[in-house]
Amino acid sequence: MICKIFNIKTNYSEDELIALLRQKSESGFHHLYDHYSGALYGVILRIVQSKEYTEEIIQDVFMKIWNSIHQYDAAKGRFYTWMINIARNTAIDYLKSKSFQNELKNQSLPDFVYNNAELSTTNNSDFIGFNNVLETLESDKQELIDLAYYQGYTQSEISEKLNMPLGTVKTKMRNALMKLKDLLKDYQ
């Protein structure tokens, strides 16, 4: 029996991957999942702090990417950033959903207390190394980014929580994001 080895391309550039996804290519989707699921999983886990919920949400995220790839515009930002925003927004939407809120209300206190250590993200690995970058920021900038991007607070909610004028929150958030953007240039 003679076996032929087919040369199947398994590594695509970002542009090639986007083109494959727009063509609804199954191999493009597999490549997307294989190369980005770990990083997106880490982003979602950091927000929802539950492996069970993260596994549910990651499926939704990949379906949203698949179904809305035609909306991606390279002129507005990198593909990876676009995907992280989808993951982040989906996770925050999930936390704010009525079904999730009802589930939290119905959860018995002992289950919540016993699962708390398991849900903590402090010991989980950082899939994309973002924690190291974030730790180089001043603590007030870290807090703003944590509240806005990991806990899903709006700028108005942050203003109330920190007892800070909304304009100050907006200015500090902009400064924090500009500093973070500058720090992330080294990781591209």
Short mmCIF file of N, CA and C in Angstrom, two decimals:
data_model
loop_
_atom_site.label_atom_id
_atom_site.label_comp_id
_atom_site.label_asym_id
_atom_site.label_seq_id
_atom_site.Cartn_x
_atom_site.Cartn_y
_atom_site.Cartn_z
N MET A 1 0.84 -1.17 0.00
CA MET A 1 0.00 0.00 0.00
C MET A 1 0.89 1.25 0.00
N ILE A 2 0.59 2.16 -0.86
CA ILE A 2 1.37 3.38 -0.97
C ILE A 2 0.59 4.51 -0.32
N CYS A 3 1.25 5.21 0.57
CA CYS A 3 0.61 6.35 1.24
C CYS A 3 1.14 7.64 0.66
N LYS A 4 0.25 8.50 0.31
CA LYS A 4 0.67 9.81 -0.17
C LYS A 4 0.57 10.79 0.99
N ILE A 5 1.53 11.63 1.07
CA ILE A 5 1.51 12.67 2.09
C ILE A 5 1.11 13.96 1.39
N PHE A 6 0.01 14.51 1.86
CA PHE A 6 -0.47 15.74 1.28
C PHE A 6 0.11 16.90 2.05
N ASN A 7 0.54 17.89 1.31
CA ASN A 7 1.10 19.10 1.93
C ASN A 7 -0.04 20.07 2.20
N ILE A 8 -0.60 19.99 3.42
CA ILE A 8 -1.70 20.86 3.80
C ILE A 8 -1.14 22.01 4.61
N LYS A 9 -1.45 23.20 4.18
CA LYS A 9 -0.95 24.38 4.88
C LYS A 9 -1.68 24.52 6.20
N THR A 10 -0.92 24.59 7.29
CA THR A 10 -1.55 24.68 8.61
C THR A 10 -1.24 25.99 9.30
N ASN A 11 -0.48 26.83 8.66
CA ASN A 11 -0.16 28.12 9.26
C ASN A 11 -0.50 29.21 8.26
N TYR A 12 -1.37 30.12 8.68
CA TYR A 12 -1.82 31.17 7.79
C TYR A 12 -1.42 32.53 8.35
N SER A 13 -1.19 33.47 7.47
CA SER A 13 -0.99 34.85 7.91
C SER A 13 -2.36 35.37 8.35
N GLU A 14 -2.36 36.49 9.02
CA GLU A 14 -3.62 37.07 9.48
C GLU A 14 -4.54 37.37 8.30
N ASP A 15 -3.99 37.93 7.23
CA ASP A 15 -4.80 38.24 6.05
C ASP A 15 -5.37 36.98 5.40
N GLU A 16 -4.55 35.94 5.32
CA GLU A 16 -5.02 34.67 4.75
C GLU A 16 -6.13 34.07 5.60
N LEU A 17 -5.95 34.13 6.92
CA LEU A 17 -6.96 33.59 7.83
C LEU A 17 -8.28 34.34 7.68
N ILE A 18 -8.22 35.64 7.63
CA ILE A 18 -9.44 36.45 7.48
C ILE A 18 -10.13 36.12 6.16
N ALA A 19 -9.35 35.97 5.09
CA ALA A 19 -9.93 35.61 3.79
C ALA A 19 -10.61 34.24 3.86
N LEU A 20 -9.97 33.28 4.51
CA LEU A 20 -10.56 31.95 4.65
C LEU A 20 -11.86 32.01 5.46
N LEU A 21 -11.85 32.78 6.53
CA LEU A 21 -13.06 32.90 7.35
C LEU A 21 -14.19 33.55 6.57
N ARG A 22 -13.86 34.54 5.77
CA ARG A 22 -14.89 35.20 4.96
C ARG A 22 -15.45 34.26 3.89
N GLN A 23 -14.64 33.28 3.49
CA GLN A 23 -15.09 32.27 2.52
C GLN A 23 -15.81 31.12 3.22
N LYS A 24 -15.90 31.22 4.56
CA LYS A 24 -16.52 30.19 5.40
C LYS A 24 -15.78 28.85 5.28
N SER A 25 -14.45 28.94 5.25
CA SER A 25 -13.60 27.77 5.14
C SER A 25 -13.49 27.05 6.49
N GLU A 26 -13.76 25.76 6.47
CA GLU A 26 -13.65 24.96 7.68
C GLU A 26 -12.22 24.91 8.20
N SER A 27 -11.25 24.82 7.31
CA SER A 27 -9.86 24.79 7.75
C SER A 27 -9.46 26.12 8.37
N GLY A 28 -10.02 27.22 7.87
CA GLY A 28 -9.78 28.53 8.46
C GLY A 28 -10.32 28.60 9.88
N PHE A 29 -11.52 28.05 10.07
CA PHE A 29 -12.12 28.04 11.40
C PHE A 29 -11.29 27.19 12.36
N HIS A 30 -10.84 26.03 11.91
CA HIS A 30 -10.01 25.17 12.76
C HIS A 30 -8.72 25.88 13.13
N HIS A 31 -8.12 26.56 12.19
CA HIS A 31 -6.89 27.31 12.47
C HIS A 31 -7.17 28.41 13.49
N LEU A 32 -8.26 29.13 13.29
CA LEU A 32 -8.65 30.19 14.22
C LEU A 32 -8.79 29.63 15.63
N TYR A 33 -9.52 28.54 15.77
CA TYR A 33 -9.75 27.95 17.09
C TYR A 33 -8.45 27.44 17.71
N ASP A 34 -7.67 26.73 16.92
CA ASP A 34 -6.41 26.16 17.44
C ASP A 34 -5.44 27.24 17.90
N HIS A 35 -5.40 28.36 17.22
CA HIS A 35 -4.40 29.38 17.52
C HIS A 35 -4.88 30.49 18.47
N TYR A 36 -6.18 30.64 18.63
CA TYR A 36 -6.66 31.76 19.45
C TYR A 36 -7.53 31.34 20.63
N SER A 37 -7.94 30.09 20.71
CA SER A 37 -8.86 29.71 21.78
C SER A 37 -8.24 29.88 23.16
N GLY A 38 -6.97 29.57 23.32
CA GLY A 38 -6.33 29.71 24.63
C GLY A 38 -6.32 31.14 25.12
N ALA A 39 -5.97 32.05 24.25
CA ALA A 39 -5.91 33.46 24.65
C ALA A 39 -7.30 34.00 24.95
N LEU A 40 -8.28 33.68 24.11
CA LEU A 40 -9.64 34.16 24.34
C LEU A 40 -10.25 33.51 25.58
N TYR A 41 -9.94 32.26 25.80
CA TYR A 41 -10.39 31.56 27.01
C TYR A 41 -9.88 32.30 28.25
N GLY A 42 -8.62 32.70 28.22
CA GLY A 42 -8.03 33.41 29.36
C GLY A 42 -8.71 34.74 29.62
N VAL A 43 -9.04 35.47 28.57
CA VAL A 43 -9.73 36.75 28.72
C VAL A 43 -11.11 36.53 29.35
N ILE A 44 -11.84 35.56 28.84
CA ILE A 44 -13.18 35.29 29.34
C ILE A 44 -13.13 34.81 30.79
N LEU A 45 -12.21 33.89 31.08
CA LEU A 45 -12.09 33.35 32.44
C LEU A 45 -11.78 34.45 33.44
N ARG A 46 -10.96 35.37 33.05
CA ARG A 46 -10.63 36.49 33.94
C ARG A 46 -11.86 37.31 34.28
N ILE A 47 -12.79 37.40 33.35
CA ILE A 47 -14.00 38.20 33.57
C ILE A 47 -15.06 37.42 34.36
N VAL A 48 -15.38 36.21 33.93
CA VAL A 48 -16.48 35.48 34.55
C VAL A 48 -16.05 34.63 35.75
N GLN A 49 -14.78 34.34 35.85
CA GLN A 49 -14.19 33.61 36.98
C GLN A 49 -14.84 32.25 37.23
N SER A 50 -15.18 31.57 36.16
CA SER A 50 -15.76 30.24 36.26
C SER A 50 -15.42 29.45 34.99
N LYS A 51 -14.83 28.29 35.17
CA LYS A 51 -14.48 27.47 34.01
C LYS A 51 -15.74 27.03 33.26
N GLU A 52 -16.79 26.68 34.00
CA GLU A 52 -18.03 26.21 33.38
C GLU A 52 -18.63 27.30 32.49
N TYR A 53 -18.74 28.51 33.01
CA TYR A 53 -19.31 29.60 32.23
C TYR A 53 -18.39 29.99 31.07
N THR A 54 -17.09 29.94 31.31
CA THR A 54 -16.14 30.28 30.26
C THR A 54 -16.28 29.34 29.08
N GLU A 55 -16.47 28.05 29.35
CA GLU A 55 -16.62 27.08 28.27
C GLU A 55 -17.89 27.33 27.46
N GLU A 56 -18.94 27.78 28.13
CA GLU A 56 -20.17 28.15 27.41
C GLU A 56 -19.93 29.38 26.54
N ILE A 57 -19.30 30.38 27.14
CA ILE A 57 -19.13 31.66 26.46
C ILE A 57 -18.18 31.55 25.28
N ILE A 58 -17.12 30.74 25.42
CA ILE A 58 -16.12 30.65 24.33
C ILE A 58 -16.77 30.13 23.06
N GLN A 59 -17.74 29.24 23.20
CA GLN A 59 -18.45 28.74 22.02
C GLN A 59 -19.21 29.89 21.34
N ASP A 60 -19.88 30.70 22.16
CA ASP A 60 -20.60 31.86 21.61
C ASP A 60 -19.64 32.82 20.92
N VAL A 61 -18.48 33.03 21.52
CA VAL A 61 -17.50 33.96 20.96
C VAL A 61 -17.06 33.50 19.57
N PHE A 62 -16.72 32.23 19.43
CA PHE A 62 -16.27 31.74 18.13
C PHE A 62 -17.39 31.77 17.09
N MET A 63 -18.63 31.55 17.53
CA MET A 63 -19.75 31.67 16.59
C MET A 63 -19.94 33.13 16.17
N LYS A 64 -19.78 34.06 17.11
CA LYS A 64 -19.89 35.48 16.76
C LYS A 64 -18.79 35.90 15.79
N ILE A 65 -17.57 35.42 16.02
CA ILE A 65 -16.47 35.73 15.11
C ILE A 65 -16.79 35.17 13.72
N TRP A 66 -17.21 33.92 13.68
CA TRP A 66 -17.54 33.24 12.42
C TRP A 66 -18.66 33.98 11.68
N ASN A 67 -19.70 34.35 12.41
CA ASN A 67 -20.87 34.96 11.77
C ASN A 67 -20.69 36.44 11.45
N SER A 68 -19.75 37.10 12.11
CA SER A 68 -19.61 38.54 11.87
C SER A 68 -18.25 38.92 11.29
N ILE A 69 -17.54 37.96 10.72
CA ILE A 69 -16.21 38.23 10.16
C ILE A 69 -16.28 39.30 9.07
N HIS A 70 -17.39 39.39 8.37
CA HIS A 70 -17.55 40.41 7.33
C HIS A 70 -17.54 41.82 7.91
N GLN A 71 -17.77 41.97 9.22
CA GLN A 71 -17.77 43.28 9.86
C GLN A 71 -16.37 43.74 10.28
N TYR A 72 -15.41 42.80 10.27
CA TYR A 72 -14.05 43.17 10.67
C TYR A 72 -13.44 44.13 9.64
N ASP A 73 -12.85 45.20 10.13
CA ASP A 73 -12.22 46.20 9.28
C ASP A 73 -10.78 46.42 9.75
N ALA A 74 -9.83 45.98 8.95
CA ALA A 74 -8.41 46.08 9.32
C ALA A 74 -7.98 47.53 9.54
N ALA A 75 -8.66 48.46 8.91
CA ALA A 75 -8.30 49.88 9.08
C ALA A 75 -8.61 50.38 10.48
N LYS A 76 -9.52 49.70 11.17
CA LYS A 76 -9.91 50.13 12.52
C LYS A 76 -9.08 49.47 13.62
N GLY A 77 -8.34 48.43 13.30
CA GLY A 77 -7.54 47.77 14.33
C GLY A 77 -7.15 46.36 13.92
N ARG A 78 -6.34 45.78 14.77
CA ARG A 78 -5.86 44.42 14.50
C ARG A 78 -6.97 43.38 14.70
N PHE A 79 -6.86 42.29 14.00
CA PHE A 79 -7.83 41.20 14.07
C PHE A 79 -7.90 40.64 15.48
N TYR A 80 -6.75 40.47 16.10
CA TYR A 80 -6.69 39.92 17.45
C TYR A 80 -7.42 40.83 18.44
N THR A 81 -7.24 42.12 18.31
CA THR A 81 -7.91 43.09 19.18
C THR A 81 -9.42 43.02 18.97
N TRP A 82 -9.84 42.89 17.74
CA TRP A 82 -11.26 42.77 17.41
C TRP A 82 -11.85 41.53 18.09
N MET A 83 -11.13 40.41 18.03
CA MET A 83 -11.61 39.17 18.66
C MET A 83 -11.66 39.31 20.18
N ILE A 84 -10.65 39.94 20.78
CA ILE A 84 -10.64 40.13 22.23
C ILE A 84 -11.83 40.98 22.65
N ASN A 85 -12.15 42.00 21.88
CA ASN A 85 -13.31 42.83 22.20
C ASN A 85 -14.61 42.02 22.12
N ILE A 86 -14.72 41.15 21.15
CA ILE A 86 -15.90 40.28 21.07
C ILE A 86 -15.97 39.39 22.30
N ALA A 87 -14.83 38.79 22.67
CA ALA A 87 -14.80 37.90 23.84
C ALA A 87 -15.15 38.67 25.11
N ARG A 88 -14.56 39.82 25.27
CA ARG A 88 -14.80 40.65 26.46
C ARG A 88 -16.26 41.06 26.55
N ASN A 89 -16.79 41.58 25.46
CA ASN A 89 -18.18 42.03 25.45
C ASN A 89 -19.17 40.89 25.66
N THR A 90 -18.89 39.74 25.09
CA THR A 90 -19.76 38.58 25.27
C THR A 90 -19.75 38.13 26.72
N ALA A 91 -18.57 38.11 27.34
CA ALA A 91 -18.47 37.71 28.74
C ALA A 91 -19.20 38.69 29.65
N ILE A 92 -19.04 39.97 29.40
CA ILE A 92 -19.72 40.98 30.22
C ILE A 92 -21.23 40.90 30.02
N ASP A 93 -21.67 40.73 28.77
CA ASP A 93 -23.10 40.57 28.50
C ASP A 93 -23.66 39.37 29.24
N TYR A 94 -22.89 38.30 29.28
CA TYR A 94 -23.32 37.08 29.97
C TYR A 94 -23.49 37.36 31.47
N LEU A 95 -22.52 38.06 32.06
CA LEU A 95 -22.61 38.38 33.49
C LEU A 95 -23.80 39.26 33.80
N LYS A 96 -24.16 40.12 32.87
CA LYS A 96 -25.27 41.05 33.10
C LYS A 96 -26.62 40.45 32.69
N SER A 97 -26.61 39.26 32.10
CA SER A 97 -27.86 38.66 31.63
C SER A 97 -28.75 38.27 32.81
N LYS A 98 -30.04 38.30 32.57
CA LYS A 98 -31.00 37.96 33.63
C LYS A 98 -30.86 36.51 34.05
N SER A 99 -30.60 35.61 33.11
CA SER A 99 -30.49 34.20 33.47
C SER A 99 -29.30 33.96 34.39
N PHE A 100 -28.18 34.62 34.13
CA PHE A 100 -27.02 34.49 35.00
C PHE A 100 -27.30 35.09 36.37
N GLN A 101 -27.92 36.26 36.40
CA GLN A 101 -28.25 36.91 37.68
C GLN A 101 -29.21 36.04 38.50
N ASN A 102 -30.19 35.44 37.83
CA ASN A 102 -31.12 34.55 38.54
C ASN A 102 -30.41 33.31 39.06
N GLU A 103 -29.49 32.80 38.28
CA GLU A 103 -28.73 31.63 38.72
C GLU A 103 -27.92 31.95 39.97
N LEU A 104 -27.32 33.14 40.00
CA LEU A 104 -26.57 33.55 41.19
C LEU A 104 -27.48 33.67 42.40
N LYS A 105 -28.66 34.21 42.20
CA LYS A 105 -29.61 34.36 43.31
C LYS A 105 -30.06 33.01 43.84
N ASN A 106 -30.17 32.03 42.95
CA ASN A 106 -30.65 30.71 43.35
C ASN A 106 -29.56 29.80 43.90
N GLN A 107 -28.32 30.21 43.76
CA GLN A 107 -27.22 29.39 44.24
C GLN A 107 -27.18 29.45 45.76
N SER A 108 -27.07 28.28 46.39
CA SER A 108 -27.05 28.26 47.84
C SER A 108 -25.72 28.82 48.34
N LEU A 109 -25.74 29.37 49.52
CA LEU A 109 -24.55 29.99 50.09
C LEU A 109 -23.39 29.01 50.23
N PRO A 110 -23.60 27.81 50.76
CA PRO A 110 -22.45 26.89 50.89
C PRO A 110 -21.80 26.57 49.56
N ASP A 111 -22.59 26.37 48.47
CA ASP A 111 -21.99 26.10 47.16
C ASP A 111 -21.12 27.26 46.73
N PHE A 112 -21.60 28.47 46.92
CA PHE A 112 -20.85 29.64 46.52
C PHE A 112 -19.56 29.76 47.32
N VAL A 113 -19.64 29.55 48.61
CA VAL A 113 -18.47 29.68 49.48
C VAL A 113 -17.43 28.63 49.12
N TYR A 114 -17.88 27.39 48.91
CA TYR A 114 -16.93 26.32 48.61
C TYR A 114 -16.30 26.47 47.23
N ASN A 115 -17.04 27.03 46.29
CA ASN A 115 -16.51 27.20 44.94
C ASN A 115 -15.67 28.45 44.78
N ASN A 116 -15.70 29.33 45.74
CA ASN A 116 -15.02 30.61 45.62
C ASN A 116 -13.53 30.44 45.32
N ALA A 117 -12.85 29.54 46.01
CA ALA A 117 -11.42 29.34 45.77
C ALA A 117 -11.18 28.80 44.37
N GLU A 118 -12.07 27.93 43.93
CA GLU A 118 -11.92 27.36 42.59
C GLU A 118 -12.12 28.42 41.52
N LEU A 119 -13.00 29.38 41.79
CA LEU A 119 -13.31 30.41 40.81
C LEU A 119 -12.28 31.51 40.76
N SER A 120 -11.41 31.58 41.74
CA SER A 120 -10.43 32.65 41.80
C SER A 120 -9.49 32.56 40.61
N THR A 121 -9.21 33.69 40.00
CA THR A 121 -8.33 33.69 38.82
C THR A 121 -6.89 34.01 39.19
N THR A 122 -6.62 34.22 40.47
CA THR A 122 -5.27 34.63 40.82
C THR A 122 -4.24 33.54 40.57
N ASN A 123 -4.67 32.27 40.64
CA ASN A 123 -3.71 31.18 40.43
C ASN A 123 -3.74 30.62 39.01
N ASN A 124 -4.70 31.08 38.21
CA ASN A 124 -4.79 30.57 36.84
C ASN A 124 -3.67 31.16 35.99
N SER A 125 -3.27 30.36 35.02
CA SER A 125 -2.21 30.85 34.15
C SER A 125 -2.74 31.98 33.28
N ASP A 126 -1.88 32.87 32.95
CA ASP A 126 -2.23 34.01 32.10
C ASP A 126 -1.90 33.60 30.68
N PHE A 127 -2.91 33.35 29.88
CA PHE A 127 -2.72 32.76 28.57
C PHE A 127 -1.95 33.64 27.60
N ILE A 128 -2.05 34.94 27.75
CA ILE A 128 -1.39 35.80 26.77
C ILE A 128 -0.31 36.68 27.39
N GLY A 129 0.01 36.48 28.67
CA GLY A 129 1.06 37.27 29.32
C GLY A 129 0.64 38.69 29.62
N PHE A 130 -0.64 38.96 29.56
CA PHE A 130 -1.12 40.32 29.74
C PHE A 130 -0.94 40.80 31.18
N ASN A 131 -1.04 39.89 32.14
CA ASN A 131 -0.89 40.29 33.55
C ASN A 131 0.46 40.94 33.80
N ASN A 132 1.50 40.43 33.19
CA ASN A 132 2.84 41.01 33.38
C ASN A 132 2.89 42.44 32.86
N VAL A 133 2.25 42.68 31.74
CA VAL A 133 2.22 44.02 31.17
C VAL A 133 1.39 44.93 32.06
N LEU A 134 0.24 44.44 32.48
CA LEU A 134 -0.66 45.23 33.32
C LEU A 134 0.00 45.62 34.64
N GLU A 135 0.80 44.74 35.18
CA GLU A 135 1.47 45.01 36.46
C GLU A 135 2.50 46.12 36.38
N THR A 136 2.93 46.48 35.18
CA THR A 136 3.90 47.57 35.05
C THR A 136 3.23 48.94 35.14
N LEU A 137 1.91 48.95 35.05
CA LEU A 137 1.17 50.22 35.18
C LEU A 137 1.07 50.63 36.65
N GLU A 138 0.83 51.92 36.87
CA GLU A 138 0.59 52.41 38.23
C GLU A 138 -0.70 51.77 38.74
N SER A 139 -0.82 51.62 40.06
CA SER A 139 -1.95 50.90 40.65
C SER A 139 -3.30 51.55 40.31
N ASP A 140 -3.36 52.88 40.22
CA ASP A 140 -4.64 53.51 39.89
C ASP A 140 -5.07 53.19 38.46
N LYS A 141 -4.09 53.08 37.55
CA LYS A 141 -4.39 52.72 36.16
C LYS A 141 -4.82 51.25 36.08
N GLN A 142 -4.15 50.39 36.86
CA GLN A 142 -4.53 48.98 36.91
C GLN A 142 -5.97 48.83 37.38
N GLU A 143 -6.32 49.60 38.41
CA GLU A 143 -7.67 49.51 38.97
C GLU A 143 -8.72 49.93 37.95
N LEU A 144 -8.46 51.01 37.22
CA LEU A 144 -9.41 51.46 36.21
C LEU A 144 -9.59 50.42 35.12
N ILE A 145 -8.50 49.85 34.65
CA ILE A 145 -8.58 48.83 33.59
C ILE A 145 -9.29 47.59 34.10
N ASP A 146 -8.99 47.21 35.33
CA ASP A 146 -9.65 46.05 35.93
C ASP A 146 -11.16 46.27 36.02
N LEU A 147 -11.56 47.43 36.54
CA LEU A 147 -12.99 47.72 36.68
C LEU A 147 -13.70 47.77 35.33
N ALA A 148 -13.08 48.42 34.37
CA ALA A 148 -13.73 48.59 33.07
C ALA A 148 -13.70 47.33 32.21
N TYR A 149 -12.55 46.69 32.12
CA TYR A 149 -12.41 45.61 31.13
C TYR A 149 -12.58 44.23 31.69
N TYR A 150 -12.35 44.03 32.97
CA TYR A 150 -12.53 42.70 33.54
C TYR A 150 -13.81 42.57 34.35
N GLN A 151 -14.26 43.68 34.94
CA GLN A 151 -15.48 43.61 35.74
C GLN A 151 -16.68 44.21 35.02
N GLY A 152 -16.44 44.87 33.88
CA GLY A 152 -17.53 45.33 33.05
C GLY A 152 -18.21 46.61 33.50
N TYR A 153 -17.57 47.38 34.35
CA TYR A 153 -18.15 48.64 34.80
C TYR A 153 -18.10 49.67 33.67
N THR A 154 -19.14 50.49 33.60
CA THR A 154 -19.11 51.62 32.68
C THR A 154 -18.33 52.74 33.35
N GLN A 155 -17.98 53.76 32.59
CA GLN A 155 -17.25 54.88 33.19
C GLN A 155 -18.09 55.59 34.24
N SER A 156 -19.39 55.66 34.04
CA SER A 156 -20.28 56.26 35.05
C SER A 156 -20.29 55.44 36.33
N GLU A 157 -20.33 54.12 36.19
CA GLU A 157 -20.31 53.24 37.37
C GLU A 157 -18.98 53.36 38.10
N ILE A 158 -17.88 53.47 37.35
CA ILE A 158 -16.56 53.64 37.97
C ILE A 158 -16.53 54.96 38.74
N SER A 159 -17.10 55.99 38.15
CA SER A 159 -17.16 57.29 38.79
C SER A 159 -17.86 57.20 40.14
N GLU A 160 -18.98 56.50 40.18
CA GLU A 160 -19.71 56.32 41.43
C GLU A 160 -18.93 55.46 42.41
N LYS A 161 -18.40 54.36 41.93
CA LYS A 161 -17.68 53.42 42.80
C LYS A 161 -16.47 54.07 43.44
N LEU A 162 -15.70 54.84 42.67
CA LEU A 162 -14.48 55.45 43.18
C LEU A 162 -14.71 56.86 43.74
N ASN A 163 -15.99 57.31 43.68
CA ASN A 163 -16.34 58.64 44.16
C ASN A 163 -15.43 59.69 43.50
N MET A 164 -15.42 59.63 42.17
CA MET A 164 -14.54 60.48 41.36
C MET A 164 -15.40 61.12 40.26
N PRO A 165 -15.16 62.37 39.92
CA PRO A 165 -15.94 62.99 38.83
C PRO A 165 -15.78 62.20 37.52
N LEU A 166 -16.87 62.14 36.76
CA LEU A 166 -16.87 61.39 35.51
C LEU A 166 -15.79 61.86 34.55
N GLY A 167 -15.59 63.17 34.46
CA GLY A 167 -14.55 63.71 33.58
C GLY A 167 -13.16 63.22 33.98
N THR A 168 -12.92 63.12 35.27
CA THR A 168 -11.63 62.63 35.77
C THR A 168 -11.45 61.15 35.42
N VAL A 169 -12.53 60.39 35.57
CA VAL A 169 -12.48 58.97 35.22
C VAL A 169 -12.14 58.81 33.73
N LYS A 170 -12.80 59.60 32.89
CA LYS A 170 -12.56 59.51 31.44
C LYS A 170 -11.12 59.87 31.09
N THR A 171 -10.61 60.92 31.72
CA THR A 171 -9.23 61.34 31.46
C THR A 171 -8.24 60.29 31.93
N LYS A 172 -8.45 59.78 33.15
CA LYS A 172 -7.53 58.77 33.69
C LYS A 172 -7.61 57.47 32.88
N MET A 173 -8.81 57.10 32.45
CA MET A 173 -8.97 55.89 31.65
C MET A 173 -8.24 56.05 30.31
N ARG A 174 -8.38 57.18 29.69
CA ARG A 174 -7.70 57.44 28.42
C ARG A 174 -6.19 57.37 28.62
N ASN A 175 -5.69 57.98 29.68
CA ASN A 175 -4.25 57.93 29.97
C ASN A 175 -3.79 56.51 30.23
N ALA A 176 -4.59 55.75 30.96
CA ALA A 176 -4.24 54.36 31.26
C ALA A 176 -4.17 53.54 29.97
N LEU A 177 -5.14 53.73 29.09
CA LEU A 177 -5.17 52.98 27.84
C LEU A 177 -4.03 53.38 26.90
N MET A 178 -3.70 54.66 26.89
CA MET A 178 -2.57 55.11 26.06
C MET A 178 -1.26 54.52 26.59
N LYS A 179 -1.09 54.49 27.90
CA LYS A 179 0.11 53.91 28.50
C LYS A 179 0.17 52.42 28.20
N LEU A 180 -0.98 51.74 28.33
CA LEU A 180 -1.04 50.31 28.04
C LEU A 180 -0.74 50.03 26.58
N LYS A 181 -1.27 50.83 25.70
CA LYS A 181 -1.00 50.68 24.26
C LYS A 181 0.49 50.82 23.98
N ASP A 182 1.10 51.79 24.64
CA ASP A 182 2.53 52.01 24.48
C ASP A 182 3.33 50.80 24.97
N LEU A 183 2.92 50.24 26.10
CA LEU A 183 3.60 49.06 26.64
C LEU A 183 3.42 47.83 25.75
N LEU A 184 2.26 47.72 25.14
CA LEU A 184 1.97 46.55 24.31
C LEU A 184 2.66 46.57 22.95
N LYS A 185 3.20 47.72 22.55
CA LYS A 185 3.91 47.79 21.28
C LYS A 185 5.07 46.82 21.25
N ASP A 186 5.68 46.59 22.39
CA ASP A 186 6.83 45.67 22.49
C ASP A 186 6.42 44.21 22.29
N TYR A 187 5.11 43.90 22.40
CA TYR A 187 4.65 42.53 22.33
C TYR A 187 4.10 42.15 20.97
N GLN A 188 4.13 43.07 20.02
CA GLN A 188 3.56 42.76 18.70
C GLN A 188 4.53 42.09 17.82
#
